[in-house]
Coordinates of C-alpha atoms and ligand atoms in Angstrom, one line a residue:
I77 CA 29.0 -25.6 -25.2
L78 CA 31.4 -27.2 -22.4
G79 CA 34.4 -27.5 -24.8
L80 CA 35.6 -30.4 -22.7
E81 CA 36.6 -33.9 -23.5
T82 CA 37.3 -34.9 -19.8
F83 CA 35.3 -34.2 -16.8
Q84 CA 36.6 -33.6 -13.0
R85 CA 33.8 -34.0 -10.4
A86 CA 35.3 -30.9 -8.8
H87 CA 34.4 -28.8 -11.6
L88 CA 30.9 -29.4 -11.6
L89 CA 30.1 -25.5 -10.4
E90 CA 32.3 -24.4 -13.6
Y91 CA 30.2 -26.7 -15.8
L92 CA 26.9 -25.3 -14.5
H93 CA 28.1 -21.8 -15.0
R94 CA 29.3 -22.2 -18.7
L95 CA 26.0 -24.2 -19.4
Q96 CA 23.8 -21.5 -17.9
D97 CA 26.0 -18.6 -19.6
A98 CA 25.4 -20.3 -23.0
T99 CA 21.7 -21.2 -22.6
G100 CA 20.2 -18.7 -20.1
G101 CA 19.5 -21.3 -17.4
L102 CA 19.8 -24.9 -16.4
V103 CA 17.3 -26.9 -18.1
A104 CA 16.5 -30.4 -16.6
D105 CA 17.3 -32.2 -19.6
D106 CA 20.8 -30.5 -20.2
L107 CA 21.4 -31.5 -16.4
V108 CA 20.9 -35.0 -17.1
A109 CA 23.1 -35.0 -20.1
L110 CA 26.0 -33.4 -18.0
A111 CA 25.5 -36.1 -15.1
A112 CA 25.9 -38.7 -17.9
L113 CA 28.9 -36.9 -19.5
M114 CA 30.4 -36.6 -16.2
G115 CA 29.3 -40.6 -15.3
I116 CA 27.4 -39.4 -12.1
A117 CA 24.0 -39.7 -10.9
P118 CA 21.4 -36.9 -12.2
V119 CA 20.5 -36.1 -8.6
E120 CA 24.2 -35.2 -7.8
V121 CA 24.1 -32.5 -10.6
A122 CA 20.4 -31.3 -9.4
E123 CA 21.2 -31.1 -6.0
V124 CA 24.1 -29.0 -6.5
A125 CA 22.6 -26.7 -9.0
S126 CA 19.4 -26.1 -6.9
F127 CA 21.6 -25.2 -4.0
Y128 CA 23.1 -21.9 -5.3
H129 CA 21.2 -18.9 -5.8
H130 CA 22.7 -17.8 -9.2
F131 CA 21.6 -20.9 -11.0
D132 CA 18.3 -20.9 -12.6
C133 CA 16.9 -24.5 -12.6
V134 CA 14.1 -25.1 -15.0
E135 CA 11.9 -27.9 -16.4
S136 CA 11.9 -26.9 -20.2
P137 CA 13.4 -24.1 -22.3
D138 CA 9.8 -22.7 -22.5
D139 CA 10.7 -21.8 -18.5
L140 CA 13.8 -20.0 -19.0
P141 CA 14.3 -16.8 -17.1
P142 CA 14.0 -13.3 -19.2
A143 CA 17.2 -12.5 -20.9
V144 CA 18.4 -9.6 -18.4
T145 CA 18.4 -10.0 -14.7
V146 CA 18.6 -7.0 -12.4
R147 CA 19.8 -7.8 -8.9
V148 CA 19.1 -5.1 -6.4
C149 CA 21.0 -5.3 -3.6
D150 CA 18.4 -5.4 0.0
S151 CA 21.2 -5.4 2.3
L152 CA 21.9 -3.1 5.3
A153 CA 23.6 -0.2 3.4
C154 CA 21.4 -0.5 0.3
A155 CA 18.4 -0.6 2.2
M156 CA 19.2 2.7 4.0
A157 CA 20.0 4.0 0.6
G158 CA 16.4 3.3 -0.5
S159 CA 17.0 0.2 -2.5
E160 CA 13.3 -1.1 -1.8
A161 CA 11.6 1.9 -3.5
L162 CA 13.8 1.5 -6.2
A163 CA 13.2 -2.3 -6.5
T164 CA 9.5 -1.4 -6.4
A165 CA 9.8 1.3 -9.1
L166 CA 11.5 -1.1 -11.4
D167 CA 9.0 -3.6 -10.7
A168 CA 6.3 -1.0 -11.6
L169 CA 8.0 -0.5 -14.9
D170 CA 7.4 -4.1 -16.1
L171 CA 10.1 -4.2 -18.8
P172 CA 9.9 -6.8 -21.2
N173 CA 12.6 -9.6 -21.2
V174 CA 13.8 -8.2 -17.6
R175 CA 13.2 -9.5 -14.1
I176 CA 13.9 -7.7 -10.9
Q177 CA 15.6 -9.8 -8.2
R178 CA 15.8 -8.6 -4.7
V179 CA 19.3 -10.0 -3.5
S180 CA 21.9 -10.0 -0.5
C181 CA 24.9 -7.9 -0.4
I182 CA 26.7 -7.5 -3.5
G183 CA 29.8 -6.1 -2.0
Q184 CA 29.3 -2.3 -3.3
C185 CA 28.1 -0.8 0.0
D186 CA 30.3 2.3 -0.8
A187 CA 28.1 3.1 -3.6
A188 CA 24.8 2.3 -2.4
P189 CA 22.0 1.5 -3.6
A190 CA 23.8 -0.8 -5.8
V191 CA 22.4 -3.0 -8.6
T192 CA 23.7 -5.4 -11.2
V193 CA 22.2 -5.6 -14.8
G194 CA 23.6 -8.8 -15.9
Q195 CA 27.2 -8.9 -15.0
H196 CA 27.5 -5.0 -15.0
V197 CA 27.4 -3.2 -11.7
V198 CA 25.4 -0.3 -11.2
Q199 CA 26.5 2.1 -8.4
R200 CA 24.6 4.7 -6.9
A201 CA 21.6 3.1 -8.7
S202 CA 18.7 5.2 -9.7
L203 CA 15.7 4.5 -12.0
E204 CA 17.4 6.4 -14.8
N205 CA 20.8 4.8 -14.6
V206 CA 19.5 1.2 -14.2
Q207 CA 17.1 1.8 -17.2
T208 CA 20.1 3.4 -19.1
A209 CA 22.3 0.0 -18.3
I210 CA 19.4 -2.1 -19.4
G211 CA 18.8 -0.1 -22.5
A212 CA 22.4 0.0 -23.6
G213 CA 22.7 -3.8 -23.5
A214 CA 25.6 -3.1 -20.8
L215 CA 25.5 -6.7 -19.6
S216 CA 29.2 -7.2 -19.6
A217 CA 31.4 -7.0 -16.6
T218 CA 32.1 -3.6 -15.2
A219 CA 36.1 -3.1 -16.2
A220 CA 38.6 -3.3 -13.4
T221 CA 41.7 -1.5 -13.8
G222 CA 44.5 -2.7 -11.7
I223 CA 48.0 -2.7 -11.7
D224 CA 49.4 -5.1 -14.6
Y225 CA 52.1 -7.6 -14.4
A226 CA 54.8 -5.5 -15.8
A227 CA 54.2 -2.7 -13.7
Y228 CA 54.2 -5.0 -10.6
R229 CA 57.3 -6.7 -11.4
A230 CA 58.9 -3.1 -12.3
D231 CA 57.9 -2.1 -8.9
G232 CA 60.0 -5.0 -7.2
G233 CA 56.8 -7.4 -7.4
Y234 CA 57.8 -11.2 -7.1
E235 CA 61.5 -10.3 -5.9
L236 CA 60.2 -11.7 -2.6
L237 CA 58.9 -14.7 -4.0
K238 CA 62.1 -15.4 -6.1
A239 CA 64.2 -14.9 -2.6
C240 CA 62.1 -17.4 -0.8
H241 CA 62.5 -19.9 -3.6
D242 CA 66.2 -19.4 -3.9
D243 CA 67.2 -18.9 -0.3
D244 CA 65.8 -20.6 3.0
A245 CA 67.1 -17.9 5.1
T246 CA 64.5 -15.4 3.2
A247 CA 61.7 -17.9 3.6
T248 CA 62.7 -18.0 7.5
H249 CA 62.7 -14.4 7.6
V250 CA 59.2 -14.2 6.2
L251 CA 57.9 -16.6 8.7
T252 CA 59.7 -14.8 11.7
Q253 CA 58.3 -11.2 10.4
L254 CA 55.0 -12.6 9.9
D255 CA 55.2 -13.7 13.5
A256 CA 56.4 -10.6 14.7
S257 CA 53.8 -8.7 12.9
G258 CA 50.9 -10.4 14.9
L259 CA 49.2 -10.6 11.6
R260 CA 45.7 -12.4 12.2
G261 CA 43.4 -13.8 9.7
L262 CA 41.3 -11.0 8.2
G263 CA 38.2 -12.8 7.2
G264 CA 36.8 -12.8 10.5
A265 CA 38.4 -15.5 12.5
G266 CA 41.2 -13.7 13.4
F267 CA 43.6 -16.9 13.9
P268 CA 47.2 -15.8 13.8
A269 CA 48.4 -16.2 10.3
A270 CA 52.2 -17.5 11.1
R271 CA 51.0 -20.0 13.4
K272 CA 48.7 -21.3 10.8
W273 CA 51.5 -21.5 8.3
R274 CA 53.3 -23.7 10.8
I275 CA 50.5 -25.8 11.5
V276 CA 49.8 -26.8 7.8
A277 CA 53.6 -27.1 7.0
G278 CA 53.5 -29.8 9.8
E279 CA 51.1 -31.7 8.0
P280 CA 52.0 -34.6 5.8
A281 CA 51.8 -33.8 1.9
P282 CA 50.2 -33.2 -0.4
R283 CA 48.7 -30.0 1.0
Y284 CA 46.8 -27.1 -0.5
L285 CA 46.3 -23.4 -0.5
V286 CA 42.8 -22.0 -0.7
V287 CA 42.2 -18.3 -1.1
N288 CA 38.9 -17.3 0.2
L289 CA 37.7 -14.3 -2.1
D290 CA 33.9 -15.1 -1.4
E291 CA 33.3 -12.1 0.7
G292 CA 29.9 -11.9 1.1
E293 CA 29.2 -10.6 4.6
P294 CA 26.9 -7.4 4.3
G295 CA 28.9 -4.2 4.5
T296 CA 32.1 -5.9 3.4
F297 CA 33.9 -4.9 0.4
K298 CA 37.5 -4.5 1.4
D299 CA 38.9 -7.8 -0.7
R300 CA 37.2 -6.0 -3.9
E301 CA 39.0 -2.7 -3.4
V302 CA 42.5 -4.4 -3.0
L303 CA 41.9 -6.8 -5.7
E304 CA 40.7 -4.3 -8.0
R305 CA 43.8 -2.1 -7.3
D306 CA 46.7 -4.7 -7.0
P307 CA 46.0 -8.3 -7.7
H308 CA 49.4 -9.3 -7.8
R309 CA 50.3 -8.3 -4.6
M310 CA 47.6 -10.8 -3.1
L311 CA 48.9 -13.6 -6.0
E312 CA 52.6 -12.8 -4.5
G313 CA 51.4 -13.4 -1.0
A314 CA 49.4 -16.7 -1.8
L315 CA 52.4 -18.0 -3.8
I316 CA 54.8 -17.2 -1.0
A317 CA 52.6 -18.9 1.9
A318 CA 52.4 -21.8 -0.8
Q319 CA 56.0 -21.9 -1.1
L320 CA 56.5 -21.7 2.6
C321 CA 54.0 -24.5 3.7
G322 CA 54.6 -26.7 0.7
C323 CA 51.3 -26.5 -1.1
E324 CA 50.8 -28.2 -4.3
A325 CA 48.1 -26.0 -5.5
I326 CA 46.5 -22.9 -5.1
Y327 CA 42.8 -22.5 -5.3
I328 CA 41.2 -19.2 -5.4
Y329 CA 37.5 -19.0 -4.8
L330 CA 36.0 -15.6 -6.0
R331 CA 32.4 -14.5 -5.3
D332 CA 30.3 -14.7 -8.7
E333 CA 29.1 -11.1 -8.3
Y334 CA 33.0 -9.9 -8.9
A335 CA 32.7 -10.6 -12.4
A336 CA 35.2 -7.8 -13.4
I337 CA 37.7 -8.9 -10.8
R338 CA 37.5 -12.5 -12.1
R339 CA 38.6 -11.1 -15.5
Q340 CA 41.3 -9.1 -14.3
M341 CA 42.5 -11.9 -11.9
Q342 CA 42.4 -14.4 -14.7
T343 CA 44.5 -12.0 -16.7
A344 CA 46.8 -11.7 -14.0
I345 CA 47.2 -15.3 -13.6
D346 CA 47.7 -15.8 -17.3
A347 CA 50.5 -13.1 -17.1
L348 CA 52.4 -14.8 -14.3
L349 CA 52.1 -18.1 -15.7
A350 CA 53.5 -16.8 -19.3
D351 CA 56.5 -15.5 -17.6
P352 CA 56.9 -17.0 -14.4
P353 CA 59.5 -15.6 -11.9
V354 CA 60.0 -19.2 -10.5
P355 CA 58.5 -22.5 -10.9
V356 CA 54.8 -21.9 -9.7
P357 CA 52.1 -24.7 -8.6
L358 CA 48.7 -25.1 -10.2
I359 CA 46.5 -22.1 -9.9
E360 CA 43.0 -22.4 -10.2
L361 CA 40.2 -19.5 -10.0
R362 CA 37.0 -20.8 -9.2
R363 CA 33.7 -19.1 -9.3
G364 CA 31.0 -19.0 -6.7
A365 CA 27.3 -19.2 -7.2
G366 CA 25.8 -16.7 -4.9
A367 CA 25.9 -18.6 -1.4
Y368 CA 27.0 -16.5 1.3
V369 CA 27.6 -19.6 3.4
C370 CA 30.5 -20.6 1.0
G371 CA 32.7 -17.8 2.8
E372 CA 32.5 -20.3 5.8
E373 CA 35.9 -22.3 5.3
S374 CA 34.8 -25.8 5.1
A375 CA 31.4 -24.8 3.1
L376 CA 33.8 -23.5 0.6
I377 CA 35.9 -26.4 0.5
E378 CA 32.8 -28.2 -0.4
S379 CA 31.8 -25.9 -3.0
L380 CA 35.4 -26.1 -4.4
E381 CA 35.0 -30.0 -4.6
G382 CA 31.9 -29.3 -6.9
K383 CA 29.5 -30.0 -3.8
R384 CA 26.6 -28.1 -2.0
G385 CA 28.4 -25.5 0.0
M386 CA 27.6 -26.9 3.3
P387 CA 29.5 -26.5 6.3
R388 CA 31.4 -29.5 7.5
L389 CA 31.4 -30.6 11.4
R390 CA 34.8 -30.1 12.9
P391 CA 37.1 -31.7 13.9
P392 CA 38.9 -32.5 11.9
Y393 CA 39.9 -28.8 10.8
V394 CA 41.0 -28.0 7.4
A395 CA 44.2 -27.4 8.4
E396 CA 44.4 -31.2 9.0
R397 CA 41.9 -32.4 6.5
G398 CA 40.4 -29.9 4.1
L399 CA 40.4 -29.9 0.5
F400 CA 40.3 -33.5 -1.4
G401 CA 40.8 -34.5 2.4
R402 CA 44.3 -32.9 2.4
P403 CA 45.7 -30.5 4.7
T404 CA 44.7 -27.2 3.6
L405 CA 46.0 -23.5 4.3
E406 CA 42.7 -21.4 3.9
H407 CA 43.2 -17.4 4.2
N408 CA 41.4 -14.6 3.2
G409 CA 42.4 -12.3 0.4
E410 CA 43.6 -9.3 2.6
T411 CA 45.7 -11.6 5.0
L412 CA 48.0 -12.6 2.1
F413 CA 47.8 -9.2 0.5
W414 CA 49.9 -8.2 3.7
V415 CA 52.6 -10.6 3.3
R416 CA 55.0 -8.6 0.8
E417 CA 54.5 -5.6 2.8
I418 CA 55.3 -7.0 6.1
A419 CA 58.2 -9.0 4.9
E420 CA 59.7 -5.9 3.5
R421 CA 59.0 -3.3 6.2
G422 CA 59.5 -5.8 9.0
G423 CA 57.1 -7.4 11.6
A424 CA 57.6 -4.6 14.1
W425 CA 56.5 -1.9 11.9
F426 CA 53.2 -3.7 11.4
A427 CA 52.9 -4.5 15.2
D428 CA 53.8 -0.7 16.4
E429 CA 50.6 0.6 14.5
G430 CA 47.5 0.5 16.5
R431 CA 45.5 2.7 18.8
H432 CA 44.2 2.7 22.1
G433 CA 46.6 -0.2 23.3
R434 CA 45.9 -2.5 20.1
S435 CA 48.4 -3.6 17.4
G436 CA 48.4 -3.6 13.7
L437 CA 46.7 -2.1 10.8
R438 CA 43.5 -3.3 8.9
R439 CA 41.4 -2.3 6.3
Y440 CA 37.9 -1.1 7.4
S441 CA 34.8 -1.1 5.1
V442 CA 33.0 1.8 6.2
S443 CA 29.3 2.3 4.8
G444 CA 26.1 3.6 5.7
R445 CA 25.1 7.3 6.9
V446 CA 28.6 8.6 6.5
A447 CA 29.9 11.3 4.2
K448 CA 32.5 9.4 2.5
P449 CA 31.9 5.7 2.4
G450 CA 34.9 3.5 1.3
V451 CA 37.7 1.3 2.6
Y452 CA 40.2 2.9 4.9
L453 CA 43.5 1.8 6.1
A454 CA 43.4 2.5 9.7
P455 CA 45.1 1.2 13.2
A456 CA 43.6 -1.7 14.7
G457 CA 41.8 -0.3 17.8
I458 CA 40.5 2.8 16.4
T459 CA 37.1 3.6 17.4
V460 CA 34.2 4.1 15.2
R461 CA 33.8 8.0 16.1
E462 CA 37.6 8.5 15.1
L463 CA 36.8 6.4 12.0
I464 CA 33.8 8.4 10.7
D465 CA 35.5 11.5 11.8
E466 CA 39.0 11.2 10.4
Y467 CA 38.5 8.8 7.5
A468 CA 34.8 8.9 6.3
G469 CA 34.4 12.8 6.2
G470 CA 32.1 13.0 9.2
M471 CA 28.3 11.7 9.3
A472 CA 26.2 12.3 5.9
E473 CA 24.4 15.6 5.9
G474 CA 21.7 16.0 8.0
H475 CA 22.2 12.5 9.6
T476 CA 23.3 12.4 13.7
L477 CA 24.9 9.0 14.8
Y478 CA 22.4 6.6 16.3
G479 CA 24.7 3.4 16.4
Y480 CA 26.6 1.0 14.3
F481 CA 27.4 -2.6 12.9
P482 CA 31.0 -3.2 14.0
G483 CA 31.4 -6.2 12.0
G484 CA 28.8 -6.7 9.1
A485 CA 25.3 -8.2 9.4
S486 CA 26.7 -10.9 11.9
G487 CA 28.7 -8.9 14.3
G488 CA 26.0 -7.1 16.2
M489 CA 25.4 -3.4 16.6
L490 CA 25.9 -1.0 19.3
P491 CA 24.7 2.6 20.0
A492 CA 26.2 5.9 19.5
R493 CA 27.0 5.8 23.3
L494 CA 29.3 3.0 22.6
A495 CA 31.2 4.9 20.0
D496 CA 34.5 5.0 21.4
V497 CA 34.8 1.3 22.1
P498 CA 38.2 0.2 20.1
L499 CA 37.6 -1.8 17.4
D500 CA 39.5 -5.0 17.1
F501 CA 39.4 -8.6 17.8
D502 CA 38.6 -9.5 21.2
T503 CA 37.5 -5.8 22.4
L504 CA 33.7 -6.2 21.3
Q505 CA 32.8 -9.7 23.0
P506 CA 32.0 -7.8 26.3
H507 CA 29.4 -5.7 24.5
G508 CA 28.0 -8.7 22.6
C509 CA 29.7 -8.0 19.4
F510 CA 32.4 -9.0 17.0
I511 CA 34.6 -7.1 14.4
G512 CA 34.5 -10.0 12.0
S513 CA 35.7 -8.4 8.8
A514 CA 35.6 -5.0 10.0
A515 CA 32.5 -4.2 7.9
V516 CA 31.5 -0.9 9.7
I517 CA 27.9 -0.1 9.0
V518 CA 27.0 3.5 10.4
F519 CA 23.3 4.3 11.0
S520 CA 21.5 7.4 11.9
T521 CA 18.3 8.8 13.8
A522 CA 16.8 8.5 10.3
D523 CA 17.0 4.6 11.0
R524 CA 15.4 2.1 13.4
A525 CA 17.7 -0.4 14.9
R526 CA 14.7 -3.1 15.2
D527 CA 14.3 -2.6 11.3
L528 CA 18.0 -3.1 10.7
A529 CA 18.1 -6.3 13.0
L530 CA 15.0 -7.4 11.0
N531 CA 16.9 -7.0 7.6
T532 CA 19.9 -9.1 9.1
M533 CA 17.7 -12.0 10.4
R534 CA 15.9 -12.3 7.0
F535 CA 19.6 -12.3 5.4
F536 CA 20.4 -15.2 7.4
A537 CA 17.1 -17.1 6.9
H538 CA 17.8 -16.6 3.2
E539 CA 21.4 -17.6 3.4
S540 CA 21.2 -20.7 5.8
C541 CA 22.2 -23.7 4.2
G542 CA 19.6 -25.9 5.8
R543 CA 21.9 -28.4 7.1
C544 CA 21.0 -27.9 10.8
T545 CA 17.4 -27.3 12.4
P546 CA 18.4 -24.4 14.9
C547 CA 19.5 -22.2 11.9
R548 CA 17.2 -23.4 9.2
V549 CA 13.9 -23.0 11.3
G550 CA 15.4 -20.7 13.9
T551 CA 16.3 -17.7 11.6
D552 CA 13.1 -18.2 9.6
K553 CA 10.9 -18.1 12.8
A554 CA 12.7 -15.1 14.2
A555 CA 12.3 -13.2 11.0
G556 CA 8.6 -13.7 11.2
L557 CA 8.5 -12.7 14.8
M558 CA 10.4 -9.7 14.3
A559 CA 8.3 -8.5 11.3
K560 CA 5.4 -8.0 13.9
P561 CA 4.9 -4.8 15.5
V562 CA 5.5 -6.0 18.8
W563 CA 8.4 -8.1 19.8
D564 CA 8.1 -11.4 21.8
A565 CA 11.3 -10.6 23.6
E566 CA 11.0 -13.8 25.6
L567 CA 10.4 -16.2 22.8
L568 CA 13.3 -14.3 20.6
E569 CA 15.6 -14.5 23.4
A570 CA 14.9 -18.5 23.9
L571 CA 15.2 -18.7 20.2
G572 CA 18.4 -16.6 20.0
E573 CA 20.0 -18.9 22.7
V574 CA 19.0 -22.2 20.7
M575 CA 20.5 -20.9 17.5
R576 CA 23.7 -19.9 19.3
D577 CA 24.1 -23.1 21.4
A578 CA 23.1 -25.6 18.7
S579 CA 24.1 -24.3 15.2
I580 CA 26.8 -26.1 13.4
C581 CA 28.5 -23.1 11.9
G582 CA 28.9 -19.4 12.5
L583 CA 25.9 -18.3 10.3
G584 CA 23.5 -20.0 12.8
Q585 CA 25.4 -18.9 15.6
A586 CA 25.8 -15.4 14.6
A587 CA 22.3 -14.7 13.0
P588 CA 20.6 -13.6 16.7
N589 CA 23.4 -10.9 17.2
A590 CA 21.8 -7.9 15.7
M591 CA 18.1 -8.9 17.1
A592 CA 19.7 -9.6 20.8
C593 CA 21.8 -6.1 20.6
A594 CA 18.4 -3.9 19.3
M595 CA 16.8 -5.4 22.4
R596 CA 19.5 -4.8 24.8
Y597 CA 20.9 -1.4 23.2
F598 CA 17.6 0.2 21.8
P599 CA 15.0 -0.4 24.4
E600 CA 13.5 2.8 23.6
E601 CA 12.2 1.2 20.3
F602 CA 10.4 -1.3 22.0
A603 CA 8.6 0.8 24.6
D604 CA 5.4 0.0 23.7
G605 CA 6.0 -3.9 23.7
Ligands
SF4_756 FE1 24.0 -24.5 7.5 FE2 23.0 -22.8 9.1 FE3 23.7 -25.1 10.1 FE4 25.5 -23.2 9.2 S1 24.3 -23.0 11.0 S2 25.4 -25.7 8.7 S3 24.4 -22.3 7.5 S4 22.1 -24.4 8.6

């Protein structure tokens, strides 16, 4: 099944995927056999396999799950679009050899409610089209149709990489323009990209580049959009970054839910390697396994090393000691996607964009109660009102703006009266919110802020890696309290404070944001308690 003679410890997740793809699940005896082949303890394999949501660990072949898994997204945009009713209706069908799972965001918020049947995505899912997908055996990945290698080369693609390779002056030019652009990491942390490159380049070799394509933040689907359209542009950005920072290998970690992109990306890498414009470093495309926390940079590195995706304590930072203990440049896909265009058009061009005193451009994932959900390239600093009116076709018919999440499930939420706050790094903190990966989820008077906040807390409770108590216990406890008709505000605030102050990573620290915002900005929903 594995088709291998030698085993690398770091590839454990890949082996588990192959095993599960071939046999329908991970049977205990098979895991013991895999451990023996790898020369590691069975418990090491078992603890990794049981950590990730997408692995089905069972005792015996008799316990294997049904042949077809239907995953119904129950995160914010899909919940607003009626995913629970859909899941309940699918449950009621009681289809043979089919199991229905309610899962966290699958990155299709612009086509809510979204469902996967096997690896096939069903957008704007209904009872009818999901049944059709099941009946058609449409279990393979939905096709992605991005620009191919020849077309990208014909459009001048990889010329910048070549120039950086051949000529130090071009490499310096790229870094100078990146600096001038003010480009910041677009995965959420917002660290200045050029500064990060310099830090990693200044660390001792060997160094690695990690591309974080695990976008799992509910409401975020911008990386999916750019990768579907133009995978080589991101690859070229990654290769230029690797060239300038002296990285010996590139590891691309892609969320498991993006099966079509995985195929397209592998095709893009194979085409590049078959006819490389310059000598290129090792490029490995790795597959996540359904754990949101792996979007956190150090958890992702643990996962790449074949371990459970648990965030590390810092310092040391990944730029100093990251993958395999080596200095690591870790970037979100969209950040790298910008490199070629900024180098070609100049950093000043990028920096001169922006609105309301802010600088730059970024891709906003807009979903929820708008007429045209989608990914919109818009100025940094645009307000949600402008984003809705100028880009997203206004509010959906029959809906009136009530509030919005400016940065996915973790970035908190704001009421309609604050719809004119510029959306950017640093502008939302005074309101208790963050832009994160610019996932803007719009809700209307048809929704209740408290229900949406509960949705986010349940999400964090489900996705907590369990390493630290404030997050593991706090999210669970808060979700239980928030499900009651009357919220115990004092207790929830105290819980939120502990989660914020004492959690190891951003997941636990951000988990109480929406809850706190619900109480702060939507007091009318709590008038009776
Ligand atoms: Fe894990 Fe949560 Fe602690 Fe992060 S905050 S390390 S997700 S338990």
